[in-house]
Short mmCIF file of C-alpha atoms and ligand atoms in Angstrom, two decimals:
data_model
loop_
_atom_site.label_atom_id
_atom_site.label_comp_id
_atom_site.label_asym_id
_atom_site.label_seq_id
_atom_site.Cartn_x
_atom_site.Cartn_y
_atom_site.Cartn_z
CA UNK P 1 -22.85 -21.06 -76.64
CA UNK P 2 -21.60 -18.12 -77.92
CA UNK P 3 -25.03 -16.52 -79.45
CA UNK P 4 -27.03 -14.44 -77.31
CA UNK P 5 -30.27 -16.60 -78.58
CA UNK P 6 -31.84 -18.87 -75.74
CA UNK P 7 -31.25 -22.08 -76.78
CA UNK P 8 -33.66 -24.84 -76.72
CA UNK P 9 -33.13 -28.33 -75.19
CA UNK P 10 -34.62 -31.39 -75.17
CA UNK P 11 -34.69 -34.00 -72.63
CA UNK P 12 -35.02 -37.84 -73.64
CA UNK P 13 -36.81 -39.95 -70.83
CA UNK P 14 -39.33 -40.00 -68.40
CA UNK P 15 -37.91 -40.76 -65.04
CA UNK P 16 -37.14 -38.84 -62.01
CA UNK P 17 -33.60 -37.92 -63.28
CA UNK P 18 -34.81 -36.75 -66.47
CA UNK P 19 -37.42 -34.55 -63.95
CA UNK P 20 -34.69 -33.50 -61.90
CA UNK P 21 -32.33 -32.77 -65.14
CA UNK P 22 -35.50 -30.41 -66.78
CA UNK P 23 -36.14 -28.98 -63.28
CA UNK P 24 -32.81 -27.73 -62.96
CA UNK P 25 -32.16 -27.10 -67.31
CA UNK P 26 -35.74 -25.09 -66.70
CA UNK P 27 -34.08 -22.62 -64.33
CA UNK P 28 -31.47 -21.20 -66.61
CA UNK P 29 -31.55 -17.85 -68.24
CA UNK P 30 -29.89 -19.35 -71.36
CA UNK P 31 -33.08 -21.56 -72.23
CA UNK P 32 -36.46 -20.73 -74.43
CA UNK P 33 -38.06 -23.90 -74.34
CA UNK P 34 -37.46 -27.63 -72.55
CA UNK P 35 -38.81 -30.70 -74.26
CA UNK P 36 -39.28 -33.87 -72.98
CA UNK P 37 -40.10 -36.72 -74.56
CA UNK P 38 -41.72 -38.65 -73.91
CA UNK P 39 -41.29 -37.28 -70.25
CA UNK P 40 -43.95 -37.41 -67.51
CA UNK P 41 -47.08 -35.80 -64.95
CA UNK P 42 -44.85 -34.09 -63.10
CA UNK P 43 -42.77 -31.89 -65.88
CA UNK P 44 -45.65 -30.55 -67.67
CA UNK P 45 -45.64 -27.22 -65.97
CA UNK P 46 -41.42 -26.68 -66.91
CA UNK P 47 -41.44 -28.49 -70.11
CA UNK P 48 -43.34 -29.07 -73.30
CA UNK P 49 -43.47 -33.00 -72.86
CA UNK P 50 -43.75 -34.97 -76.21
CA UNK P 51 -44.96 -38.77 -76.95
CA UNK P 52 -41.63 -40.22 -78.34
CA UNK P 53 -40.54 -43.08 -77.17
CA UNK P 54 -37.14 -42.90 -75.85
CA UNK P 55 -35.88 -45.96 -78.02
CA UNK P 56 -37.77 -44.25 -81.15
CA UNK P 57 -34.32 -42.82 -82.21
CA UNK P 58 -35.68 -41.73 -85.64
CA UNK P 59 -38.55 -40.47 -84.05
CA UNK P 60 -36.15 -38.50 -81.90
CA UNK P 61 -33.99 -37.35 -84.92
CA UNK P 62 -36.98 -36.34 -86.70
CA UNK P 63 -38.48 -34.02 -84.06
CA UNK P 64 -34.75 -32.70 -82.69
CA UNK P 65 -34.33 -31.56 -86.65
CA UNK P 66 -37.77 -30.21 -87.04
CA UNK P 67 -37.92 -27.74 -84.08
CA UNK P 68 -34.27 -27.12 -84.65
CA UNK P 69 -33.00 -28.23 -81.68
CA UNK P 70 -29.96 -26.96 -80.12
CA UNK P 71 -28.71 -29.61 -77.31
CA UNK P 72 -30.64 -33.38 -76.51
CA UNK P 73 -29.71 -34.33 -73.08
CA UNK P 74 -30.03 -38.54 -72.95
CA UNK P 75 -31.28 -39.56 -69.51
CA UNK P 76 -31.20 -43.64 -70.00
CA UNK P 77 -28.65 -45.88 -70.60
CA UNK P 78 -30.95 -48.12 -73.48
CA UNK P 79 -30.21 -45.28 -76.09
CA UNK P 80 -26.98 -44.31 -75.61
CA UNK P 81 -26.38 -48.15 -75.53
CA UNK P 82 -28.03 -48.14 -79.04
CA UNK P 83 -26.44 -45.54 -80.78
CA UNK P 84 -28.32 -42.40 -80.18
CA UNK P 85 -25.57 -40.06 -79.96
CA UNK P 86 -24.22 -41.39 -83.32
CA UNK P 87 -27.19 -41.32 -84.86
CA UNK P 88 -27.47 -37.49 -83.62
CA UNK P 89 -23.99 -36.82 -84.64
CA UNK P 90 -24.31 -38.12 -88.33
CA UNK P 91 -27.44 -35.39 -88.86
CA UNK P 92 -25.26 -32.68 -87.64
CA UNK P 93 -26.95 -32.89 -83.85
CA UNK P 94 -25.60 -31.77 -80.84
CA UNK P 95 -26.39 -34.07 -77.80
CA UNK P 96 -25.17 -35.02 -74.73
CA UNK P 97 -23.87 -38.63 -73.82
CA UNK P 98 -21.52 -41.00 -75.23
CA UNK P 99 -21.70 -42.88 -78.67
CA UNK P 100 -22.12 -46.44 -79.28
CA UNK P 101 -18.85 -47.36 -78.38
CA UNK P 102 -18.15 -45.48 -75.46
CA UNK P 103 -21.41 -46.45 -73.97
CA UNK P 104 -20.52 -50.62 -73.60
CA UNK P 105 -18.95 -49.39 -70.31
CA UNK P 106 -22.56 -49.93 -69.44
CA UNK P 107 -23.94 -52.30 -71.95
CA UNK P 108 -21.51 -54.87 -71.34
CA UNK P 109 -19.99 -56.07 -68.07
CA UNK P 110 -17.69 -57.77 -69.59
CA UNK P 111 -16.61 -54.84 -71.97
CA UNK P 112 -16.22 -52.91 -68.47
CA UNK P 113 -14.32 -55.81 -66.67
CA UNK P 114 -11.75 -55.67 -69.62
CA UNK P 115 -11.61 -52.01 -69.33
CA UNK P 116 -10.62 -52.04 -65.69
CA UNK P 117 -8.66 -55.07 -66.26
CA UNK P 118 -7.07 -53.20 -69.13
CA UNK P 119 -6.48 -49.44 -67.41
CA UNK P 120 -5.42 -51.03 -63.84
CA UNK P 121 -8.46 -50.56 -61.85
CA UNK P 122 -9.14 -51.74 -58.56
CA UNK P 123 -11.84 -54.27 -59.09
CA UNK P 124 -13.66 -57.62 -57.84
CA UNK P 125 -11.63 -60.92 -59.51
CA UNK P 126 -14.08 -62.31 -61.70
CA UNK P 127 -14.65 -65.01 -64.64
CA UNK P 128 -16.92 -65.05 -67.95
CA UNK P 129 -18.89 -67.83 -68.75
CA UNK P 130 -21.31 -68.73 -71.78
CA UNK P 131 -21.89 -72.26 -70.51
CA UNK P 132 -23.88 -73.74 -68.02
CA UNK P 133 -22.19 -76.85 -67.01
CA UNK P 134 -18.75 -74.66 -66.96
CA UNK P 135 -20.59 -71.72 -64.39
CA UNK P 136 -21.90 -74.65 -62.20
CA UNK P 137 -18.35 -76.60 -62.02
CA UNK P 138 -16.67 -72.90 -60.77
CA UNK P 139 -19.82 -72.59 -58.35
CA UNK P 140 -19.63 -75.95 -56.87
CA UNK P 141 -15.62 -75.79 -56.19
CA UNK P 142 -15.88 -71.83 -54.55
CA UNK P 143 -17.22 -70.69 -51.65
CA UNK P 144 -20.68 -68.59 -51.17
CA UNK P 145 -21.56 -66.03 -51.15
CA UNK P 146 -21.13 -66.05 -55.37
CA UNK P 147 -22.05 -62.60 -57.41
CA UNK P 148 -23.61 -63.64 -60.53
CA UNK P 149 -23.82 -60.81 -63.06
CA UNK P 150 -25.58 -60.82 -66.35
CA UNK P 151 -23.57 -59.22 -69.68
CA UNK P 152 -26.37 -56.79 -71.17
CA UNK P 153 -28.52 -54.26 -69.58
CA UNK P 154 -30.94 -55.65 -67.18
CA UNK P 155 -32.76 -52.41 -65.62
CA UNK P 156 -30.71 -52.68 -62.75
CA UNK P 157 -31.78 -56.09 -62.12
CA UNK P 158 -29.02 -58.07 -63.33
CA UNK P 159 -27.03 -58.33 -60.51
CA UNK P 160 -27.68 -62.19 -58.17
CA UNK P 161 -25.87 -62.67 -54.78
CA UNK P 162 -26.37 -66.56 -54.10
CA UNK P 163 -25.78 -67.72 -50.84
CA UNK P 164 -25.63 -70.87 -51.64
CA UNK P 165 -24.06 -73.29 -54.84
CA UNK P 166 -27.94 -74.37 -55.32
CA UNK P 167 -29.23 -70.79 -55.21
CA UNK P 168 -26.00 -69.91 -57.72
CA UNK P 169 -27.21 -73.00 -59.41
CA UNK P 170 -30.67 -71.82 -59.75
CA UNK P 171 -29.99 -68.28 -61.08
CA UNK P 172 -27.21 -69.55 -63.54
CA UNK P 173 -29.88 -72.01 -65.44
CA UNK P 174 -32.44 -69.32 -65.31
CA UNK P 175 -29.98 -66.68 -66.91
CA UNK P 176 -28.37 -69.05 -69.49
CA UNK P 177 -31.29 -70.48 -70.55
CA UNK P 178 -32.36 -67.12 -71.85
CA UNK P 179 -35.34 -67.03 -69.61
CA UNK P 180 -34.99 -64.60 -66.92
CA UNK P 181 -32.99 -61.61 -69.16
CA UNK P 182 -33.32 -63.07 -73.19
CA UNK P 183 -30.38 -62.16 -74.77
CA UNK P 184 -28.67 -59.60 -72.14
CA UNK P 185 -28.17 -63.17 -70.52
CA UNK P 186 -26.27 -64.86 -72.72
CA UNK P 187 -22.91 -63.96 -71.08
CA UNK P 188 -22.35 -64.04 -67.50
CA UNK P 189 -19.54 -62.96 -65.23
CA UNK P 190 -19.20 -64.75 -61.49
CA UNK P 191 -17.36 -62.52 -59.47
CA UNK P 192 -15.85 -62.18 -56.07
CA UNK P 193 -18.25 -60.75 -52.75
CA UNK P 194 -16.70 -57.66 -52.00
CA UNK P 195 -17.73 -56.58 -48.43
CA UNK P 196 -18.10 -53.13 -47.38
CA UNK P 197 -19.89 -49.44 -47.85
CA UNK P 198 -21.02 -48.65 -51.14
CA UNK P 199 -20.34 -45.02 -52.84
CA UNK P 200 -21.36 -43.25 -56.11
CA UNK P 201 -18.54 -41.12 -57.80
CA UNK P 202 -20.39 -39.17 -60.81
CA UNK P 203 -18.23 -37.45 -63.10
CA UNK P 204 -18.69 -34.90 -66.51
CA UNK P 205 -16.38 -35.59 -68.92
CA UNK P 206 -15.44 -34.56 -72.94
CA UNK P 207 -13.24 -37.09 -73.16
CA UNK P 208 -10.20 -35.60 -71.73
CA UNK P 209 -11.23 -33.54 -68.53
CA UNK P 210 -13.08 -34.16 -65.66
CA UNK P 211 -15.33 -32.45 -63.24
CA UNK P 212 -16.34 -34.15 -60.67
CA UNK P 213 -19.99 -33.88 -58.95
CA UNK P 214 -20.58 -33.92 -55.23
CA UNK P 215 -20.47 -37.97 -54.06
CA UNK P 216 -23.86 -39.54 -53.16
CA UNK P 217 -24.98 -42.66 -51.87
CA UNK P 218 -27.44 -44.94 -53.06
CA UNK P 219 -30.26 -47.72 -51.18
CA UNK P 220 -30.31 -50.26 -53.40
CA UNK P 221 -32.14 -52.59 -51.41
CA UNK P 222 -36.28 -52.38 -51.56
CA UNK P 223 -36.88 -52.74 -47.74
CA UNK P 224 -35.27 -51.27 -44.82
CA UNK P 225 -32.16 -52.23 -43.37
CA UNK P 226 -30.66 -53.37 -46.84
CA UNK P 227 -33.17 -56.38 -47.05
CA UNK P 228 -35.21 -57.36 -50.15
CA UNK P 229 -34.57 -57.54 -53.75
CA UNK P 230 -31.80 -54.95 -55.99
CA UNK P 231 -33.68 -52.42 -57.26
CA UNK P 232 -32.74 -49.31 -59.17
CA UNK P 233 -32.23 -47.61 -56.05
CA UNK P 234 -35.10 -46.23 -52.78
CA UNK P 235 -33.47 -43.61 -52.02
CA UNK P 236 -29.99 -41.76 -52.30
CA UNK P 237 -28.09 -39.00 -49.69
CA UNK P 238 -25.77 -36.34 -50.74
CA UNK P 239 -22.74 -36.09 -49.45
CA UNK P 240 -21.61 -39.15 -48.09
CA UNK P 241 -20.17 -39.52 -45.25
CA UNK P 242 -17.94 -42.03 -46.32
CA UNK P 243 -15.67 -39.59 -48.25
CA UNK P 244 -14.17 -35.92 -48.06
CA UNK P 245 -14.31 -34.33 -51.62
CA UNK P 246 -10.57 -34.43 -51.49
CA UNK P 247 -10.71 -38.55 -51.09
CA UNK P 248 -13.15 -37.69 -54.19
CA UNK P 249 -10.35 -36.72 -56.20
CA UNK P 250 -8.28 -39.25 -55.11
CA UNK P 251 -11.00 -42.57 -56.26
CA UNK P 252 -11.26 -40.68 -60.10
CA UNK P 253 -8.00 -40.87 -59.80
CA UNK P 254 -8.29 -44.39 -59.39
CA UNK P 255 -11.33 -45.42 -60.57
CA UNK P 256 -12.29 -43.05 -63.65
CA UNK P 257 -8.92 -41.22 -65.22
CA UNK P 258 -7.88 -44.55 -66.15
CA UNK P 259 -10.97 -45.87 -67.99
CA UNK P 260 -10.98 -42.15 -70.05
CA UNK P 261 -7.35 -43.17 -70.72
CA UNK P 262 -8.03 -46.45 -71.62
CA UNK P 263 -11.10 -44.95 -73.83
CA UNK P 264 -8.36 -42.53 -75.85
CA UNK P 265 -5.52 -45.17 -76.29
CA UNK P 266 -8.77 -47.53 -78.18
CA UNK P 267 -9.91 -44.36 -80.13
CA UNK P 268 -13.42 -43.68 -78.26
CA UNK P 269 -14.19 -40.20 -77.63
CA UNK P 270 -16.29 -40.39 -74.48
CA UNK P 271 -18.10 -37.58 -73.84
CA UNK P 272 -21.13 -37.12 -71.12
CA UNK P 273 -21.13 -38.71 -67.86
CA UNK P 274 -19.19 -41.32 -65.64
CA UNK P 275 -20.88 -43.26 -62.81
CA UNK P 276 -18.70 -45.49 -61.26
CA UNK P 277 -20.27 -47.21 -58.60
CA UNK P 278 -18.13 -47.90 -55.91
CA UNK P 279 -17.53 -50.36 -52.53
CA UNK P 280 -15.43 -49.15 -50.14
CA UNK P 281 -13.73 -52.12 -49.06
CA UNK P 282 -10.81 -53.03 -46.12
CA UNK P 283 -8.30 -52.85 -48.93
CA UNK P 284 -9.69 -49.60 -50.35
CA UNK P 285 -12.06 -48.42 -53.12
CA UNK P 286 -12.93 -51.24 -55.60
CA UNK P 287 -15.34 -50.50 -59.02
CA UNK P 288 -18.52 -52.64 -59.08
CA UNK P 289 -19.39 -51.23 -62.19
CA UNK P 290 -19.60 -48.15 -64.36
CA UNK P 291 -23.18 -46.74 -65.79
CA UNK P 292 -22.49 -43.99 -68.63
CA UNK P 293 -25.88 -41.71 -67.45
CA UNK P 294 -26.54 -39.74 -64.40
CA UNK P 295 -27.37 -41.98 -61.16
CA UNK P 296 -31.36 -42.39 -60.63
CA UNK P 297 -32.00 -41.20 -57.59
CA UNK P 298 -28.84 -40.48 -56.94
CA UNK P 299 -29.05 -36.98 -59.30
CA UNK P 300 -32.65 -36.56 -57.43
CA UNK P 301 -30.31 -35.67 -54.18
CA UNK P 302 -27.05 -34.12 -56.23
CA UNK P 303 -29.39 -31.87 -58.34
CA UNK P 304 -30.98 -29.96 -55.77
CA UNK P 305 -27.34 -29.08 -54.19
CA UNK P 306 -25.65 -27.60 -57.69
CA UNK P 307 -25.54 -23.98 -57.98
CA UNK P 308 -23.89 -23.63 -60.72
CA UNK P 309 -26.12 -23.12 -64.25
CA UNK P 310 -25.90 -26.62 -65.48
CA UNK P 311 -26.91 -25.52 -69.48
CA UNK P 312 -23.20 -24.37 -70.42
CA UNK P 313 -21.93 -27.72 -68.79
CA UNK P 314 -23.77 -29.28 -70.68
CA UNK P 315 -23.20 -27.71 -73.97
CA UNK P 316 -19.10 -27.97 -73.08
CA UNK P 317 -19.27 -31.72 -72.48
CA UNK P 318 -21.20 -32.05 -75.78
CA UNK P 319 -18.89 -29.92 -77.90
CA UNK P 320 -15.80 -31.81 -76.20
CA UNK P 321 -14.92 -28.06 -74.43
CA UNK P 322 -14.73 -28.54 -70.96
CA UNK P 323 -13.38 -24.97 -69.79
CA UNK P 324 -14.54 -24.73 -66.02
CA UNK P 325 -12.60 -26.16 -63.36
CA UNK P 326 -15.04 -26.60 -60.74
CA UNK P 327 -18.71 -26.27 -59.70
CA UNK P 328 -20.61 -24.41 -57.28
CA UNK P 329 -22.35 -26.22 -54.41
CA UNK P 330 -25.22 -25.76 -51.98
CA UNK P 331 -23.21 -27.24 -48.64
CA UNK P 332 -26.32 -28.03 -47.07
CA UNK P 333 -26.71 -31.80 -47.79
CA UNK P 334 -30.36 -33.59 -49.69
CA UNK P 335 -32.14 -36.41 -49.20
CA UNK P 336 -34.42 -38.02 -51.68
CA UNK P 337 -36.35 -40.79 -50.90
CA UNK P 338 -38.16 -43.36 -53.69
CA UNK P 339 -41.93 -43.66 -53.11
CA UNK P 340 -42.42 -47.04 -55.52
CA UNK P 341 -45.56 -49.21 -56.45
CA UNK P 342 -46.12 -52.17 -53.96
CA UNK P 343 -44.49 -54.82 -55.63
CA UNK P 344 -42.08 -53.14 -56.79
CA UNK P 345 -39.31 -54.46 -57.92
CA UNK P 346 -41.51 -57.20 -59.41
CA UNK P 347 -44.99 -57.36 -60.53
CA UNK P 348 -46.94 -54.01 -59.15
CA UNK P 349 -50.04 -52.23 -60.59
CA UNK P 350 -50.52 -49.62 -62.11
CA UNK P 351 -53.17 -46.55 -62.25
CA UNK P 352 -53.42 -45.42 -58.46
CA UNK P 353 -54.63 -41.84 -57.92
CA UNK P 354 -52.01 -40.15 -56.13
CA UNK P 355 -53.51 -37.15 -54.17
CA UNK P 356 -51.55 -34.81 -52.07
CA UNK P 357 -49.17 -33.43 -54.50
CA UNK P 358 -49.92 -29.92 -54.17
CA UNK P 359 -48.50 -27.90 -51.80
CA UNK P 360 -45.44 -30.24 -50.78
CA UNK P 361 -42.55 -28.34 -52.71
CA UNK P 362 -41.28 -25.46 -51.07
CA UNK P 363 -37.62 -23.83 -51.20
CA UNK P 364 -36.26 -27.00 -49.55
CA UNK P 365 -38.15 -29.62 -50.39
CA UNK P 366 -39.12 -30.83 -54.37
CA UNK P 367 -41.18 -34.00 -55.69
CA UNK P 368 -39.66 -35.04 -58.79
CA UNK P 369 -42.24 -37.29 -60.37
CA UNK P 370 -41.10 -40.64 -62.41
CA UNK P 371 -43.63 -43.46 -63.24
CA UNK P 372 -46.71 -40.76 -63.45
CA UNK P 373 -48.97 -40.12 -65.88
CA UNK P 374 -52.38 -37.73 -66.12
CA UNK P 375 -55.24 -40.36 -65.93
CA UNK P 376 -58.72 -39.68 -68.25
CA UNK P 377 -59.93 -37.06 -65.41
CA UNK P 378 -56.56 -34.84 -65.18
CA UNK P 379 -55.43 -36.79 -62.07
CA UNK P 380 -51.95 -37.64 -61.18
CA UNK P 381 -51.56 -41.71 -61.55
CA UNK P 382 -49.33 -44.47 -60.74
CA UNK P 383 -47.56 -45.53 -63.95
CA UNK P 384 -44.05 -47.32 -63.31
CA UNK P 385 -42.33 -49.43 -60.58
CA UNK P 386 -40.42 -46.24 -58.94
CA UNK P 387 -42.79 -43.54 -58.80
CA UNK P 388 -41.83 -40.51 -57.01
CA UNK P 389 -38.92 -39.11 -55.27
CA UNK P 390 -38.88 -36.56 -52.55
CA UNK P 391 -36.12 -34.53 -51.90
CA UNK P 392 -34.94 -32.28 -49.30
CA UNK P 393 -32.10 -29.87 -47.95
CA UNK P 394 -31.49 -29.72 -44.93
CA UNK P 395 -29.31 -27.90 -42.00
CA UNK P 396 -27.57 -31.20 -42.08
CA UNK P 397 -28.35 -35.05 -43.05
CA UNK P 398 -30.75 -35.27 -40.06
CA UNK P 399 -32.64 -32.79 -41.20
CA UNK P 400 -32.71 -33.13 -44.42
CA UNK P 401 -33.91 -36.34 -43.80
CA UNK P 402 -36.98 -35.26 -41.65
CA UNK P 403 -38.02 -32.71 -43.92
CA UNK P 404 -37.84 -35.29 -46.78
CA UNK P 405 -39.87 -37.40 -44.60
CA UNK P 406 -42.39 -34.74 -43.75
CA UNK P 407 -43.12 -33.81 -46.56
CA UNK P 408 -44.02 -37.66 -47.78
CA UNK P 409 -46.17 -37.86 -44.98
CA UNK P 410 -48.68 -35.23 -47.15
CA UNK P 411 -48.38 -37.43 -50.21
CA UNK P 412 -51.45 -39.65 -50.30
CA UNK P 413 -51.35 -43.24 -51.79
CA UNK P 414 -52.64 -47.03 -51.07
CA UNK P 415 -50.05 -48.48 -53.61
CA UNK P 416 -47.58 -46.54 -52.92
CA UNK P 417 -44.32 -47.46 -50.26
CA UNK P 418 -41.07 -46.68 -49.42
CA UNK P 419 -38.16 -46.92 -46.98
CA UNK P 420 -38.09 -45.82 -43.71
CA UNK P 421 -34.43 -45.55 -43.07
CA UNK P 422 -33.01 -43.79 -45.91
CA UNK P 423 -30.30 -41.71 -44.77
CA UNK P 424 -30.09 -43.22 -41.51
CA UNK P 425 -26.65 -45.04 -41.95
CA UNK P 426 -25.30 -41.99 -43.28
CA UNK P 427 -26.38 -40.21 -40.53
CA UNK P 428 -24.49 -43.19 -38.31
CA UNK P 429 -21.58 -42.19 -40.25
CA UNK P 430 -21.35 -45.80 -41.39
CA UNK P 431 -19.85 -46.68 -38.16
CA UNK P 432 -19.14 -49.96 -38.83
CA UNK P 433 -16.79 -49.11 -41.75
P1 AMP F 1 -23.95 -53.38 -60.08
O1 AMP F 1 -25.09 -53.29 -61.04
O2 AMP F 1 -22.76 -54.11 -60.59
O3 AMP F 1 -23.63 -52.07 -59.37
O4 AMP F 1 -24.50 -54.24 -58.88
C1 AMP F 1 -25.70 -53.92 -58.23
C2 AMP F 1 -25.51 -54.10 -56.75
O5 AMP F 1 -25.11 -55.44 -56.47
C3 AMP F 1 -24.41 -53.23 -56.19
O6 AMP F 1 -24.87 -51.95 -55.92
C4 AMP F 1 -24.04 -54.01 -54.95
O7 AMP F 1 -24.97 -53.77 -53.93
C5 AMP F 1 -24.18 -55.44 -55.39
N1 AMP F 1 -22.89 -55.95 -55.91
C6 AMP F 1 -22.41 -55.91 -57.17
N2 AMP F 1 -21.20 -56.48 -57.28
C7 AMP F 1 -20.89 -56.90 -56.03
C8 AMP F 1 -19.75 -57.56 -55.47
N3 AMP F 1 -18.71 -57.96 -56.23
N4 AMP F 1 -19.76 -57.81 -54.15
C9 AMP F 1 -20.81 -57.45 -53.38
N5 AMP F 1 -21.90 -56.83 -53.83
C10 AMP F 1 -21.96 -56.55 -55.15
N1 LIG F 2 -29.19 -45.84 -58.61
C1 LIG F 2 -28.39 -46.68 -59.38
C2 LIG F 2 -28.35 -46.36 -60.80
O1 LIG F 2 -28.79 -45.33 -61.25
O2 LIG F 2 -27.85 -47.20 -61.55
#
C-alpha cells in the first residue's frame, strides 16, 4: 500500500461476517469504494453490492479485472476450498485467503487430522473409514458417546454425536450411503468425545507470522442451554473468559505455529486466516478442527472490538508482509447474538418482513444483516437460515449482553428466534471448568 490512491476492495459473500468485514473495511480512510458480491440488505448503504455468486469464480475474476480491483477479501470457506485464490493469483490478483492447497485444512478432516497428527498437535484420537460394515464393527466394540465427522464441507453440519451404537449406526449408513452430505460423505472420521469448554483462537497469518485476534466463544447449539441441533453458531462473546490473552499465545503456540510449520516443510504458502476451534479439556487445550475463514458470528463480536484499521492487515497478509506486531483493541467486551429463521437449522421459510430495523444501531450496538434480501416493495426480508446478528459493547459481558438483548427486543419478526442465554456461561465464568 504504498500509493497514496484509495484503494478499492471487494468483498465475496453475503453473510454476517462478510457484513461485519465491509462494515469495518468501509470505515477506513485508505478505501474509495467496497463491493460485495453478491452481498446482502443490510450492506447496501457501505457497499456497492453486486449479483455474483460467490462460487462464480470466473464471474468473480471477470468483474475484480474489469473495475481494476485492488484487494478481494474471501468470506466463505466453499471458494477458497475451490481454488479462488489461485485462480486470482494466476490473473495477477491480489486477494486475501489461502490457495487450494492450503485451504484442505478445512475441506478435509482428514487432511487436518494428518496435519495435527503430522505437526504434534494436541488432538481427539480418531480413525478414517470409507466402509460401512468397518465404521459399524469400531462402533459396536467402543463406548458412546461416538463423534462421527464427515470428510468434505458440510455447512457446519457435518459434525454427529451418537449416544448410542444404533444412533452411530444410523448416522454412519445415512453418511456413507451418500444421502445425507453426497460426496463430502464419502470419508468419515470417528473420533474420541472430548469433554469440556469450547474456545475460538483466530489468527492472521502470511505464512510465516502470526497475529493473533482477541479469543471469542461460540453457541453452537440452536436452543438454550446447549440443547438442539449443531448449527453454524447463535451467538458468540468476546473475550472469553476461559483464557487470558497471554494463555492466547501460549494455545498458537500449540495449536497453530505447528500447522504453519507443517504447511512450509510441504511447500504451501498459507496466507489469510487460522481458526482453530478449540475444547478446553482436563488435560489441556485439544484442536477440534481448523476452518481457514474468519469465525461466523464469532467476527460479528471480535469486529466491533478492533481498533486498529483492518485495510493494511489485510493487504500485508495478502502480499505475504506481515510487518505489525500487534493490534489495537476496544477492552470493553461484545456480544452478538444470531436471530435465525424458525427451523433453522433444518427446513425454515423464507420471505418474512422484518420491521424494526431502523433506529437499533447506535455507538454500541450494530445489526449486521446475513440471510436478507430487499423484497418487491423495498422491505427488508427473511432470506437464509441465520438471519441477523446483533451486537453490542458493553461496560462488561453483562452488559454487553443486555444491551445486545435490548436492542433485539425492537427488532420485529414472527419467523424469526434466537437464544436466550448467549453470554450467560461466560458471564458464569464457566464455573464448572
Ligand atoms: P467441528 O466442526 O469439528 O468444530 O465440530 C462441531 C462441533 O461439534 C464442535 O464445536 C463441538 O461442539 C462438537 N465436537 C466436535 N468434535 C468433538 C469431539 N471430539 N468431542 C466433543 N465434541 C465435539
Ligand atoms: N461459528 C463457527 C464457524 O464459523 O465455523
Amino acid at each position: 500500500m504504498q500509493s497514496k490512491r484509495k484503494v478499492k476492495i471487494l468483498v465475496v459473500g453475503s453473510g454476517g461476517r462478510e457484513h461485519a468485514l465491509v462494515w469495518k473495511i468501509r470505515q477506513s480512510e485508505l478505501v474509495e469504494v467496497v463491493y460485495a458480491a453478491p452481498g446482502n440488505a443490510g450492506m447496501h448503504t457501505i457497499a456497492e453490492c453486486v449479483p455474483i455468486d460467490v462460487m462464480d469464480i470466473e464471474g468473480l475474476v471477470k468483474f475484480a479485472k474489469d473495475r481494476s480491483i485492488d484487494l478481494t477479501v474471501v468470506g466463505p470457506e466453499a471458494p477458497l476450498v475451490a481454488g479462488i485464490a489461485d485462480r486470482f493469483q494466476q490473473e495477477g490478483l491480489l486477494l486475501f485467503g489461502p490457495n487450494k492447497s492450503g485451504a484442505q485444512l478445512e475441506g478435509s478432516k482428514v487432511f487436518s487430522k494428518n496435519m495435527m497428527n503430522a505437526a504434534g498437535v494436541p488432538t481427539a484420537k480418531h480413525e478414517v473409514f470409507t466402509e460401512v460394515a468397518q465404521a459399524k464393527e469400531y462402533i459396536i466394540k467402543s463406548e458412546p458417546p461416538f463423534v462421527i465427522k464427515v470428510d468434505g464441507l458440510a455447512a457446519g453440519k457435518g459434525v454427529i454425536i451418537a449416544h448410542s451404537a444404533a444412533e452411530g449406526i444410523e448416522a454412519i449408513n445415512g453418511i456413507l450411503s451418500g444421502h445425507s452430505f453426497g460426496d463430502a460423505g464419502k470419508r468419515i472420521i470417528i473420533e474420541e468425545y472430548l469433554e469440556g469448554e469450547e474456545l475460538s483462537a483466530i489468527v492472521f497469518t502470511d505464512g510465516e507470522n502470526v497475529l493473533p485476534l482477541v479469543t471469542s466463544q461460540d453457541h453452537k447449539r440452536a436452543y438454550d442451554h446447549d440443547e438442539g441441533p449443531n448449527t453454524g453458531g447463535m451467538g458468540a462473546v468476546s473475550p472469553s473468559p476461559l483464557v487470558s490473552q497471554d494463555d492466547v499465545a501460549v494455545i498458537v503456540n500449540k495449536a497453530i505455529v505447528p500447522i504453519i510449520r507443517e504447511f512450509k516443510h510441504r511447500a504451501i504458502t498459507f496466507r489469510g486466516v487460522i481458526y482453530a476451534g478449540l475444547m478446553i479439556t482436563k488435560k489441556g487445550p485439544m484442536v477440534l478442527e481448523y476452518n481457514v475463514r474468519f469465525g461466523d458470528p464469532e467476527i460479528q463480536a471480535i469486529i466491533p472490538r478492533l481498533r486498529s484499521d483492518i485495510v493494511p492487515l489485510l493487504f500485508e497478509v495478502a502480499l505475504g508482509e506481515i510487518t505489525m506486531d500487534s493490534l489495537s483493541w476496544d477492552a470493553r467486551p461484545c456480544t452478538a447474538i444470531v436471530m435465525a429463521s424458525k427451523g433453522y437449522p433444518n427446513e425454515y421459510e423464507k420471505g418474512a418482513v422484518i420491521e424494526g430495523l431502523e433506529g437499533v444501531n447506535t455507538s454500541e450496538v450494530t445489526v449486521f444483516h446475513a440471510g436478507t434480501k430487499f423484497n418487491q416493495e423495498g422491505k427488508v426480508v427473511t432470506n437464509g437460515g441465520r438471519v441477523l446478528a446483533v451486537s453490542a459493547l458493553g461496560d462488561n459481558l453483562k452488559d454487553a449482553q443486555q444491551k445486545a438483548y435490548q436492542a433485539i427486543e425492537k427488532i420485529k419478526c414472527d419467523d424469526l428466534f434466537f437464544r436466550t442465554d448467549i453470554g450467560e456461561k461466560a458471564i458464569r465464568g464457566c464455573e464448572h471448568v
